[in-house]
PDB file of C-alpha atoms and ligand atoms in Angstrom:
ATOM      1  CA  UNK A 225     129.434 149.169  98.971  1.00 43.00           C
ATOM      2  CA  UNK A 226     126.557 149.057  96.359  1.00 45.00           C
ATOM      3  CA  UNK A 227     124.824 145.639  96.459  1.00 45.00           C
ATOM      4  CA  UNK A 228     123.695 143.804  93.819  1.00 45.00           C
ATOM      5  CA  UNK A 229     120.153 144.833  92.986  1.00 45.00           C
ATOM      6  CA  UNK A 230     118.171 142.108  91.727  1.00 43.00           C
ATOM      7  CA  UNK A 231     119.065 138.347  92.105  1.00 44.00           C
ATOM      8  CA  UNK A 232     116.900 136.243  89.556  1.00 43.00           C
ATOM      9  CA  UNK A 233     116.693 132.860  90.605  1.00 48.00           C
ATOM     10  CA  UNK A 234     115.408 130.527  88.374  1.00 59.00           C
ATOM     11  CA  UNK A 235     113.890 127.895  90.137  1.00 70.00           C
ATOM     12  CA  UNK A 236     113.289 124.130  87.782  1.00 84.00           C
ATOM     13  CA  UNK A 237     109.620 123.614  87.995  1.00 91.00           C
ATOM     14  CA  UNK A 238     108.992 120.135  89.609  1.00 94.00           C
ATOM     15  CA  UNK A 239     105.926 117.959  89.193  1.00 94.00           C
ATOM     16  CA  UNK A 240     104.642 118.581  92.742  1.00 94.00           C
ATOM     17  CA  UNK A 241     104.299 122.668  91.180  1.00 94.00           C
ATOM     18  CA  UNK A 242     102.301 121.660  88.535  1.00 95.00           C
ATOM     19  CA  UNK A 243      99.941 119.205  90.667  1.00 96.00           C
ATOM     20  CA  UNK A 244     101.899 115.764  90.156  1.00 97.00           C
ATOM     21  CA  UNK A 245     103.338 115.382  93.378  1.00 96.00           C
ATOM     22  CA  UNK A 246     105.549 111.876  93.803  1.00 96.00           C
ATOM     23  CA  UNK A 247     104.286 111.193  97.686  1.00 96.00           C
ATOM     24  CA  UNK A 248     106.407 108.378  99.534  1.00 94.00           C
ATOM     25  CA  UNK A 249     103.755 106.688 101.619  1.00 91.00           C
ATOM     26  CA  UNK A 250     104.409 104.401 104.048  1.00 84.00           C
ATOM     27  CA  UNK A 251     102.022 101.579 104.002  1.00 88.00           C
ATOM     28  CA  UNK A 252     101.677  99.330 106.787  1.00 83.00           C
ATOM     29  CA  UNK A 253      99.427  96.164 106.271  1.00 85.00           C
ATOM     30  CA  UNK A 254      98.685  94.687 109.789  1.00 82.00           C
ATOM     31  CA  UNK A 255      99.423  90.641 110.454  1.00 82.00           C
ATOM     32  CA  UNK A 256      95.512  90.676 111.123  1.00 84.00           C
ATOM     33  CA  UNK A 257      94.442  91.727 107.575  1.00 88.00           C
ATOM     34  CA  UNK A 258      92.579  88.955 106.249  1.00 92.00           C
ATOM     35  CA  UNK A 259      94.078  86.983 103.065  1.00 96.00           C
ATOM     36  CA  UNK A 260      90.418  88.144 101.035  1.00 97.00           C
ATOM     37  CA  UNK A 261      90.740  91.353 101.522  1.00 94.00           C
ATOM     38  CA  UNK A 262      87.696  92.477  99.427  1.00 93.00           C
ATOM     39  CA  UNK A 263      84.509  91.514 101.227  1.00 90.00           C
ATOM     40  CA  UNK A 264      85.976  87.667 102.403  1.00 95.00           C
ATOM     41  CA  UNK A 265      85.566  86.700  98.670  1.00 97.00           C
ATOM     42  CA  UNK A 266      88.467  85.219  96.990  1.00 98.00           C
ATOM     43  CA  UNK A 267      87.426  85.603  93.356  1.00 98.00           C
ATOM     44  CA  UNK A 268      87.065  89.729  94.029  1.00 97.00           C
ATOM     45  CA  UNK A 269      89.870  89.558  95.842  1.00 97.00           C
ATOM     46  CA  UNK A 270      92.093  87.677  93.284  1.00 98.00           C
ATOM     47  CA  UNK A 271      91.252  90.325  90.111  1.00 97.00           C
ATOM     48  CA  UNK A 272      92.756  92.806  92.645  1.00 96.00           C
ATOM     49  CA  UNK A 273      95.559  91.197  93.480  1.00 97.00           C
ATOM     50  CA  UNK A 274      96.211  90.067  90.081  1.00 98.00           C
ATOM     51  CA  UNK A 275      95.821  93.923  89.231  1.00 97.00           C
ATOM     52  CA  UNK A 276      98.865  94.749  91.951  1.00 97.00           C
ATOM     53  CA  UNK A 277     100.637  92.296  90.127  1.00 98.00           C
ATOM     54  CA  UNK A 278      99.846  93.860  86.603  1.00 97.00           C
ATOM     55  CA  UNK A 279     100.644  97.247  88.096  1.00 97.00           C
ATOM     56  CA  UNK A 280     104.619  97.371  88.823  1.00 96.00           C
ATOM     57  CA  UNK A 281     105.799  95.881  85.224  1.00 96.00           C
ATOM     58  CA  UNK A 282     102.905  98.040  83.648  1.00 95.00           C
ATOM     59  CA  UNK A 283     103.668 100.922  84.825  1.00 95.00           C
ATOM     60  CA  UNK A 284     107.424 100.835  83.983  1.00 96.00           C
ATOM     61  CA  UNK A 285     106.505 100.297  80.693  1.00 96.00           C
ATOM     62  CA  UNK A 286     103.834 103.333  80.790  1.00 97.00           C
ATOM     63  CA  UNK A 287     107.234 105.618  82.100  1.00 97.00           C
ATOM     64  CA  UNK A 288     109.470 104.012  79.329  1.00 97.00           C
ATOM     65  CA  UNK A 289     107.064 105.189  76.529  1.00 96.00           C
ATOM     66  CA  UNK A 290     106.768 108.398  77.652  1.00 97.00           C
ATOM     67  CA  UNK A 291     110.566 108.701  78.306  1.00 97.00           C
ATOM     68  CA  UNK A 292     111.551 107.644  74.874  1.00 96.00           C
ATOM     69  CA  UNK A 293     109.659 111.486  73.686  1.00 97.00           C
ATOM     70  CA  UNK A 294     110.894 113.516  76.540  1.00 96.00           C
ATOM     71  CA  UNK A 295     113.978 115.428  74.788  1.00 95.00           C
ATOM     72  CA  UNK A 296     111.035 116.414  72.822  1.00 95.00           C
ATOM     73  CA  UNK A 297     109.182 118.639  74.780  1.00 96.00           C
ATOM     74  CA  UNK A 298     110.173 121.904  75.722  1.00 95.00           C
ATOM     75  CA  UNK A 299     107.565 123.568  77.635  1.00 95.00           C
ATOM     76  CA  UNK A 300     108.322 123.785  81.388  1.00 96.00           C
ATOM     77  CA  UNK A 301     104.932 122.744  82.611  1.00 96.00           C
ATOM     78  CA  UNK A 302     104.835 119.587  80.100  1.00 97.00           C
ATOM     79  CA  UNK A 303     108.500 118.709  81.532  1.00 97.00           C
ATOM     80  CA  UNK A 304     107.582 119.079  85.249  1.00 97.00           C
ATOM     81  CA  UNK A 305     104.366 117.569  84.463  1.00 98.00           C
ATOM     82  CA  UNK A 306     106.108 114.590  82.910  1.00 98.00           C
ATOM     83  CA  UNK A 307     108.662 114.316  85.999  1.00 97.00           C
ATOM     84  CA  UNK A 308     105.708 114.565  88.394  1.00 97.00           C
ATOM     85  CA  UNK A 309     104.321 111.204  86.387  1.00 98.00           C
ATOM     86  CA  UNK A 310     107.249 109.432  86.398  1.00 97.00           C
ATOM     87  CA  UNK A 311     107.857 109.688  90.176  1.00 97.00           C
ATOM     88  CA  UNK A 312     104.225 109.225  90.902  1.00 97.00           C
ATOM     89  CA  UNK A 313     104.834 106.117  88.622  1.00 97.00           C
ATOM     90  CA  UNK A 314     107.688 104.788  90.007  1.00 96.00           C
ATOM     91  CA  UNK A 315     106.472 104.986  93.605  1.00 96.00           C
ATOM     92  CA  UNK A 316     103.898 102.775  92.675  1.00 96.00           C
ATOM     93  CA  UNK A 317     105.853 100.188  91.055  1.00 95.00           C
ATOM     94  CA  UNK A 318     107.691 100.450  94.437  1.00 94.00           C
ATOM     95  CA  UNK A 319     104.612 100.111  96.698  1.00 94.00           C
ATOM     96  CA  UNK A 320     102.840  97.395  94.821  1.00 96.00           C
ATOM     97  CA  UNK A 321     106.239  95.421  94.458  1.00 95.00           C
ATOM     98  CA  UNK A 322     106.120  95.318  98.015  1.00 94.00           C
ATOM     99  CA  UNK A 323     102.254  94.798  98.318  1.00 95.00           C
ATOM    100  CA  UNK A 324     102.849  91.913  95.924  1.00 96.00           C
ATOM    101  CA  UNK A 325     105.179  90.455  97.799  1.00 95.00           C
ATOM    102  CA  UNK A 326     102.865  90.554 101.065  1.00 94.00           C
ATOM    103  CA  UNK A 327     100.021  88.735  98.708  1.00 96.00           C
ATOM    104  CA  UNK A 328     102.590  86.274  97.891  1.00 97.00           C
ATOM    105  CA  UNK A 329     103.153  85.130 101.290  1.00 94.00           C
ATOM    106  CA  UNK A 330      99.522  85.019 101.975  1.00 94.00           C
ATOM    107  CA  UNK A 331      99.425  82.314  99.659  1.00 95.00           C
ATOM    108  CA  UNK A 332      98.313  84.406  95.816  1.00 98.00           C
ATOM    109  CA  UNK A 333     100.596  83.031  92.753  1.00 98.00           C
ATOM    110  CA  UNK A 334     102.346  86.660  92.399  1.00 98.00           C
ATOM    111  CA  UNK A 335     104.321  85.537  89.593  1.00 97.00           C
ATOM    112  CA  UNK A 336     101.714  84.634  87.318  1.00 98.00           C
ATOM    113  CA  UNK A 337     100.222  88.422  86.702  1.00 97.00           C
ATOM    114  CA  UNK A 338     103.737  89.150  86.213  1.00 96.00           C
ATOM    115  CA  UNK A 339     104.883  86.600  83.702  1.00 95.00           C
ATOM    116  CA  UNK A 340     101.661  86.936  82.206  1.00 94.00           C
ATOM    117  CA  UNK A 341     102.141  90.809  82.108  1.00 94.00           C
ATOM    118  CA  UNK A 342     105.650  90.852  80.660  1.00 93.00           C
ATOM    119  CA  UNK A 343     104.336  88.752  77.522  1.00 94.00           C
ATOM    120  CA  UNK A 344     101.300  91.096  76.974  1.00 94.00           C
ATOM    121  CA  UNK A 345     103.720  94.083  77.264  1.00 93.00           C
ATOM    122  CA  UNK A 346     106.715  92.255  74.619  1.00 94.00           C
ATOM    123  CA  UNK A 347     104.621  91.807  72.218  1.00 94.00           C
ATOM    124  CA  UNK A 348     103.137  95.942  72.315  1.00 93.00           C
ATOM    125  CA  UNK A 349     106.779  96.703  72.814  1.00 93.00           C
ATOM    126  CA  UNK A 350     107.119  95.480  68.787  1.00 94.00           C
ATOM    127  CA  UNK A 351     104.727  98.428  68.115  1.00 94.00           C
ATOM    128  CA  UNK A 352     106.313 101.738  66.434  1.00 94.00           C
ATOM    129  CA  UNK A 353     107.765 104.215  69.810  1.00 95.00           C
ATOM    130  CA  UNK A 354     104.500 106.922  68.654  1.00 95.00           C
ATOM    131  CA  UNK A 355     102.263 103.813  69.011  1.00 96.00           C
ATOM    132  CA  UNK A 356     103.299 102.328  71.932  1.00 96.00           C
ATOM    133  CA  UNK A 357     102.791 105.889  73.660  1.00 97.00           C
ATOM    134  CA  UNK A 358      99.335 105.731  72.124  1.00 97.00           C
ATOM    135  CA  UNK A 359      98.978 102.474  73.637  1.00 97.00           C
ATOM    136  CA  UNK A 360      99.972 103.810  77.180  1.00 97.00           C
ATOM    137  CA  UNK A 361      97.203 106.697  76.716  1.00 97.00           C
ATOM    138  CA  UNK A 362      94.743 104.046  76.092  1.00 97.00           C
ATOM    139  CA  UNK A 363      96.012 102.153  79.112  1.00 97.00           C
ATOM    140  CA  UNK A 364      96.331 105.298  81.472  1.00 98.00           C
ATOM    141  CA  UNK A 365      92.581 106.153  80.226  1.00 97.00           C
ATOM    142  CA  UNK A 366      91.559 102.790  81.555  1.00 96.00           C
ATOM    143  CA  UNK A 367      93.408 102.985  84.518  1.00 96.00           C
ATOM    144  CA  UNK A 368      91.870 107.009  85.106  1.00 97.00           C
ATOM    145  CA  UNK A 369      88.561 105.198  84.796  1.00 97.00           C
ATOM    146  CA  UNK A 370      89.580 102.315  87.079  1.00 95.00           C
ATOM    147  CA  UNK A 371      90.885 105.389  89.511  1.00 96.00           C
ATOM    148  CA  UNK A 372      87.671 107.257  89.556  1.00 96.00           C
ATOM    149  CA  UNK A 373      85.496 104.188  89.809  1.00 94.00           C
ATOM    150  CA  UNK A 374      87.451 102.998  93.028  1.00 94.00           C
ATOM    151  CA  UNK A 375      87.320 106.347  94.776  1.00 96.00           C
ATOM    152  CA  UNK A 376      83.195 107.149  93.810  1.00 93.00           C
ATOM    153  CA  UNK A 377      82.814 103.304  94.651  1.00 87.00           C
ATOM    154  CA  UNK A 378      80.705 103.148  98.218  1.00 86.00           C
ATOM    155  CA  UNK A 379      80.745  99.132  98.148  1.00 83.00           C
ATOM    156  CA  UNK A 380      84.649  99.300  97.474  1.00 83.00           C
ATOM    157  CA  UNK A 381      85.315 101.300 100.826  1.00 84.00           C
ATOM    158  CA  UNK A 382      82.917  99.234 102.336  1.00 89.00           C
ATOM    159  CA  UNK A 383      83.504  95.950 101.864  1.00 89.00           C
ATOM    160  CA  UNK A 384      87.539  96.186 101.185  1.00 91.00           C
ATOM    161  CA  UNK A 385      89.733  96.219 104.661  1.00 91.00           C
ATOM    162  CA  UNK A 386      90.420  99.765 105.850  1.00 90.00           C
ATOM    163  CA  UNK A 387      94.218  99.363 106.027  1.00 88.00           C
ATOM    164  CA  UNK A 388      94.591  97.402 102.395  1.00 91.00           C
ATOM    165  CA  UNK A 389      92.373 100.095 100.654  1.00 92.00           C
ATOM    166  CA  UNK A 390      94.933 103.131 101.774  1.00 94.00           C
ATOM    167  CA  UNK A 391      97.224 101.879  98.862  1.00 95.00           C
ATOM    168  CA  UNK A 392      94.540 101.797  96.318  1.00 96.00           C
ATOM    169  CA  UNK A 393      93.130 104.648  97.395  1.00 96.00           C
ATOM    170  CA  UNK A 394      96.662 106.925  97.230  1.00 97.00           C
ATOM    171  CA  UNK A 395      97.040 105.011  93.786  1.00 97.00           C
ATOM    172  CA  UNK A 396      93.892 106.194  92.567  1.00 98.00           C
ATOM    173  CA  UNK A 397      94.335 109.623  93.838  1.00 98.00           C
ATOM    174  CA  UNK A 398      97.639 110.173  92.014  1.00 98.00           C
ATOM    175  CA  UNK A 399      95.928 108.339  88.619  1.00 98.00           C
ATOM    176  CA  UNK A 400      93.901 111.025  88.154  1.00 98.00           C
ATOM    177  CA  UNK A 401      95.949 113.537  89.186  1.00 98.00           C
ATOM    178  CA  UNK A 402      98.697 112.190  86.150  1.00 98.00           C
ATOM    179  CA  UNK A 403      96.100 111.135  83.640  1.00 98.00           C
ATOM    180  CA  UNK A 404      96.625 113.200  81.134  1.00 98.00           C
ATOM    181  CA  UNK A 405     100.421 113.233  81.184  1.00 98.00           C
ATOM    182  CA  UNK A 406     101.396 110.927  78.296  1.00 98.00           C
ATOM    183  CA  UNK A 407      98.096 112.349  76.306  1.00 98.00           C
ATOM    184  CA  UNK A 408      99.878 115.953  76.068  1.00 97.00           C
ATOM    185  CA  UNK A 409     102.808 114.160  75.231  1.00 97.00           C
ATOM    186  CA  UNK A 410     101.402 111.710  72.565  1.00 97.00           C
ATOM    187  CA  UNK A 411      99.866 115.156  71.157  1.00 95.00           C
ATOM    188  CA  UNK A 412     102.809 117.061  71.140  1.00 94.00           C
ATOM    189  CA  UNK A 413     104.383 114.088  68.715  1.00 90.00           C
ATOM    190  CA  UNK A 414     101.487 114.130  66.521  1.00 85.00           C
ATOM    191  CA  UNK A 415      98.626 112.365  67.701  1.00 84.00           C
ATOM    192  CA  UNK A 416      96.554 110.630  64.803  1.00 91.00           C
ATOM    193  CA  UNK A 417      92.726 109.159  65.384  1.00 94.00           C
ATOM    194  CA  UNK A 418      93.402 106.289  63.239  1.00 95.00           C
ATOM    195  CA  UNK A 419      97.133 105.283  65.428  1.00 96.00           C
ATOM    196  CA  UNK A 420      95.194 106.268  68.692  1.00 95.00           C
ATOM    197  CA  UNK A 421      92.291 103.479  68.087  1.00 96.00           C
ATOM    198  CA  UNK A 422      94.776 100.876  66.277  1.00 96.00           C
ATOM    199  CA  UNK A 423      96.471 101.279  69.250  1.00 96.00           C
ATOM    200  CA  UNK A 424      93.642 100.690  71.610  1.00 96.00           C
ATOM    201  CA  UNK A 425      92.609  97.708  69.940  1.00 96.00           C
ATOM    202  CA  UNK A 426      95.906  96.158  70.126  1.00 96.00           C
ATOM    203  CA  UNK A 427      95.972  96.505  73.933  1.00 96.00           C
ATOM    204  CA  UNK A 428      92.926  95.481  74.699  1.00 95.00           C
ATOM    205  CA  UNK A 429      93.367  92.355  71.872  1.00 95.00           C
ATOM    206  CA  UNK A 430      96.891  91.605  73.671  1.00 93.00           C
ATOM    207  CA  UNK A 431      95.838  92.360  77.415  1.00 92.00           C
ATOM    208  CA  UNK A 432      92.339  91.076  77.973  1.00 92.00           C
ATOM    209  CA  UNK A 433      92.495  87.307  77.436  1.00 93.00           C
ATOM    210  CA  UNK A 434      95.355  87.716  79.332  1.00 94.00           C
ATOM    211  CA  UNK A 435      94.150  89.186  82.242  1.00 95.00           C
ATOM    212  CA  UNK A 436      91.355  85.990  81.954  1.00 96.00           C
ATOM    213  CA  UNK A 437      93.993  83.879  81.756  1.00 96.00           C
ATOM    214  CA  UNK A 438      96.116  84.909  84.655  1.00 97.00           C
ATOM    215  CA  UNK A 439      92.824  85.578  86.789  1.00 98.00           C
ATOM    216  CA  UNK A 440      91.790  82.113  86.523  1.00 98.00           C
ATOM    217  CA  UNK A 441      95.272  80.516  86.957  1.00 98.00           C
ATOM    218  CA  UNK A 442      96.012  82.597  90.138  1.00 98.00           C
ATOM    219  CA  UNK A 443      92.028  81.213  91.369  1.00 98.00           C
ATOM    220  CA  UNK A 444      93.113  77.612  90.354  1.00 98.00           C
ATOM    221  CA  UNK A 445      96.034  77.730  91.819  1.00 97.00           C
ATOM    222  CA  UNK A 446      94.690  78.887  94.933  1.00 97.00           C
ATOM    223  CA  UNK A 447      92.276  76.160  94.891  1.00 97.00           C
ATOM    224  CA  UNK A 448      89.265  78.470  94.437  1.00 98.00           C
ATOM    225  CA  UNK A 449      88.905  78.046  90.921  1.00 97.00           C
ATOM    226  CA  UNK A 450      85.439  75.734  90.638  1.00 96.00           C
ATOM    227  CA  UNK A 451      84.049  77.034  94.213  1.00 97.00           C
ATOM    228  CA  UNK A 452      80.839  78.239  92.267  1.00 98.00           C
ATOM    229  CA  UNK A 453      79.407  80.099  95.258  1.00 98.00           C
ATOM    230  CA  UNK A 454      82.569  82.530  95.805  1.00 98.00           C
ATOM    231  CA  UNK A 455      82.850  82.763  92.189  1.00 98.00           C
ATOM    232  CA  UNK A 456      79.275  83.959  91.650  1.00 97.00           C
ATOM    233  CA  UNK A 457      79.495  86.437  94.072  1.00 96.00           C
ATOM    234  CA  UNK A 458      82.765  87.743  92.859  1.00 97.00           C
ATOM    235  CA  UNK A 459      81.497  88.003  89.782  1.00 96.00           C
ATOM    236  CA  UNK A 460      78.695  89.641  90.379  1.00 95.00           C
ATOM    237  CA  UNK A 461      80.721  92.465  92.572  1.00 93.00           C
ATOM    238  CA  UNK A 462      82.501  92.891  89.846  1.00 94.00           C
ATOM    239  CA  UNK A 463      80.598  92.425  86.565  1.00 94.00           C
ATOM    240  CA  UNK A 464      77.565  92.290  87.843  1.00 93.00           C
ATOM    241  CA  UNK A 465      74.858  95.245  87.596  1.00 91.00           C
ATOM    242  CA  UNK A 466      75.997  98.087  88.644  1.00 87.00           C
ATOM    243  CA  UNK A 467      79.070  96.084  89.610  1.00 90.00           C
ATOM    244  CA  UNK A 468      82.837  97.787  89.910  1.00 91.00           C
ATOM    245  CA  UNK A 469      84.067  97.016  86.231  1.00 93.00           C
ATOM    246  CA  UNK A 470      80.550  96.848  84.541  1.00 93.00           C
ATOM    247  CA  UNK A 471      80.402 101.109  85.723  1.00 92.00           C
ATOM    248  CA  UNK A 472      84.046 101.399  84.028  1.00 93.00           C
ATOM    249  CA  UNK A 473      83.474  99.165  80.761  1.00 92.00           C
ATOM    250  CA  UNK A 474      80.567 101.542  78.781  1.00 93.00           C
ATOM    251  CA  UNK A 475      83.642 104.521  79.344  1.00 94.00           C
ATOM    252  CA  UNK A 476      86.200 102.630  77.514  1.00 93.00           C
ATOM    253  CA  UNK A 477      85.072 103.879  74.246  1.00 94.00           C
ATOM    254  CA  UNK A 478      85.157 107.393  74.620  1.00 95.00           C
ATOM    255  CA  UNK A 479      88.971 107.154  74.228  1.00 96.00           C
ATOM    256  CA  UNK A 480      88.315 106.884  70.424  1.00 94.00           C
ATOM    257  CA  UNK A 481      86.089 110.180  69.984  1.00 93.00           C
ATOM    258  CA  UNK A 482      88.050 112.573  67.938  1.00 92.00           C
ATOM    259  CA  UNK A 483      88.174 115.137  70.280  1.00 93.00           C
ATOM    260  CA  UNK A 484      89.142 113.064  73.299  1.00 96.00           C
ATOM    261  CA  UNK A 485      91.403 114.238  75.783  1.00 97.00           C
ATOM    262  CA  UNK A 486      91.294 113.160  79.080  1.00 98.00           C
ATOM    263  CA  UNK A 487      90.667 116.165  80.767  1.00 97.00           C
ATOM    264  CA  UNK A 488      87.396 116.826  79.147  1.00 97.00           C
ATOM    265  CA  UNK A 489      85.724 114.440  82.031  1.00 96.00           C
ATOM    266  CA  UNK A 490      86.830 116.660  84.866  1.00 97.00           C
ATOM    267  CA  UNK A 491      88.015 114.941  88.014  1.00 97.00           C
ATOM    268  CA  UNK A 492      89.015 117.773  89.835  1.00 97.00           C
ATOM    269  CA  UNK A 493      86.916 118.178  92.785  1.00 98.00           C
ATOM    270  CA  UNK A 494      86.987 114.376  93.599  1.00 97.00           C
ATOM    271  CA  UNK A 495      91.220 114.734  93.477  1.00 98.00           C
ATOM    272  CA  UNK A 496      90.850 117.864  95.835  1.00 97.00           C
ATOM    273  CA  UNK A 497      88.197 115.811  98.223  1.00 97.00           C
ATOM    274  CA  UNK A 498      90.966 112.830  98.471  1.00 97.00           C
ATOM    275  CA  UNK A 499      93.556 114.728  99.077  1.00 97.00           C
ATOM    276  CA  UNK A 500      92.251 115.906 102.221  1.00 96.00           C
ATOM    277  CA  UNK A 501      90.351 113.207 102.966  1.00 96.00           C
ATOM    278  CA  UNK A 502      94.467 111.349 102.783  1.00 96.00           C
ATOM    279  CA  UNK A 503      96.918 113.983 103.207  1.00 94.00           C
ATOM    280  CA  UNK A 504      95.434 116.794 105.558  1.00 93.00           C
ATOM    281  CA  UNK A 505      96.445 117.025 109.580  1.00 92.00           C
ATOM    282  CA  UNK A 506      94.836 114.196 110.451  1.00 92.00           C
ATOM    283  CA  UNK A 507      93.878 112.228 107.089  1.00 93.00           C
ATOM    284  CA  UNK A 508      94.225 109.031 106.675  1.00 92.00           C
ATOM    285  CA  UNK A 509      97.521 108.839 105.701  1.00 93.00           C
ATOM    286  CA  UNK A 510      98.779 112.277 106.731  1.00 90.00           C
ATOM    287  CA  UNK A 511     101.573 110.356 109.676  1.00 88.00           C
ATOM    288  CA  UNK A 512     102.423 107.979 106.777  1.00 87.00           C
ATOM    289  CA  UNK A 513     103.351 110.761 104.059  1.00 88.00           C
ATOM    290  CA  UNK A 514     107.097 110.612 104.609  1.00 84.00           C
ATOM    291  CA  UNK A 515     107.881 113.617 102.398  1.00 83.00           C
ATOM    292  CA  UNK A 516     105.080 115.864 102.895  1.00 79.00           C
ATOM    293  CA  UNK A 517     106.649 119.477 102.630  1.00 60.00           C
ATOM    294  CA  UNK A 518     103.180 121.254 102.427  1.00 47.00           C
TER     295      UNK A 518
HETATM  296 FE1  FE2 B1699     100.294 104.199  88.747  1.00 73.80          FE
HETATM  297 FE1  FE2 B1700      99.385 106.242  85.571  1.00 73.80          FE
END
């Protein structure tokens, strides 16, 4: 009997083809990790967890602009590309959810960078669908940045606890390797300069008093809000020369160049280096990589 000749399969591209790879980590954070994290200093300490806090609402907004364009795009590598994101996305909403909830326990006001959050994000969600996505390119832009800076940062890794800075390392990682995602989208739907910075000034009008706000709530409430020694050091690490925002801030701006896209700063070779340094036999995370299929 003659056999069929030729069987086509068609296989569905999935983000982890195209480089986007949604990695379900288990993170483990040891009873003996101490409640400042970063260095012993609560103020550092407290703009990271108030970041964690930021990250699970923010990012679910990030995934619900993007969706709303989806049935949009038709190219295979945009469409794995955008279900790489969204897993990648999700799975840190998951992680940080439960990160948050650790913090929580350990005595940080986890509900103020959410409430706090969720009233930045209503009032961008009145913004036009096309500018809210341009909104979430701004945001994933700063975010990229924050990525890059945390994973080129020698003080972070040093003065952060080893087990605590897995999480924000694997976040980082998967930032980068996502970050120009909603761009291609927010392109493909007819990206304008002039919506692009409107947009970017709206975030950063909406989102940066708030994240003063909530950082100096979640210090006062913590008692640590007025303990001028901590609070000069912290912000110092952070602000500070050299510090780990200060390096991020002058970078902001190149998100309103006309021929921005975020793959014109080229990240590549640090993404490669972390994901061996993480997810090779033996990395750092390679036993915690629950759905590693490499
Ligand atoms: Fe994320
Ligand atoms: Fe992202």
């Amino acid at each position: 009997m003659k056999k069929s000749s030729t069987v086509t399969a068609i296989r569905k591209l999935t983000g982890a083809m195209v480089g986007i790879p949604p990695r379900h980590i288990d993170f483990r954070f040891p009873e003996s990790m101490p409640k400042y994290f970063y260095g012993g200093n609560a103020t550092a300490t407290t703009f990271f967890a108030m970041l964690s806090g930021f990250f699970p609402p923010g990012e679910r907004y990030f995934m619900e602009s993007v969706r709303q364009f989806r049935d949009r795009v038709t190219d295979d590598n945009l469409r794995a590309a955008i279900s790489g994101f969204m897993g990648q996305e999700a799975i840190h909403g998951r992680e940080h959810d439960r990160l948050n909830e650790l913090l929580a326990e350990r005595g940080f006001d986890m509900k103020a960078p959410d409430r706090f959050v969720r009233i930045g994000l209503a009032i961008l969600e009145k913004l036009p669908a096309s500018t809210r996505l341009a909104a979430t390119t701004f945001m994933e832009h700063f975010t990229a940045l924050l990525a890059e800076q945390l994973l080129e940062d020698k003080q972070f890794r040093q003065q952060a606890d080893p087990e605590m800075i897995k999480i924000w390392q694997w976040h980082a990682l998967e930032e980068l390797e996502h970050k120009a995602v909603a761009y291609d989208v927010y392109e493909l739907v007819g990206n304008t300069r002039t919506e692009r910075v409107a947009a970017a000034l709206a975030s950063m009008l909406v989102l940066l008093p708030m994240l003063g706000i909530t950082w100096s709530w979640m210090l006062a409430q913590d008692r640590q809000l007025g303990n001028v020694p901590d609070n000069i050091k912290g912000l110092s690490i952070l602000f500070g020369r050299g510090g780990f925002v200060s390096r991020i801030l002058p970078r902001l701006p190149e998100f309103m160049g006309a021929c921005f896209h975020p793959d014109n700063h080229d990240t590549k070779a640090l993404e490669s280096r972390w994901r061996d340094k993480l997810f090779a036999e033996g990395g750092d995370l390679y036993h915690e990589y629950r759905n590693n299929v490499a």
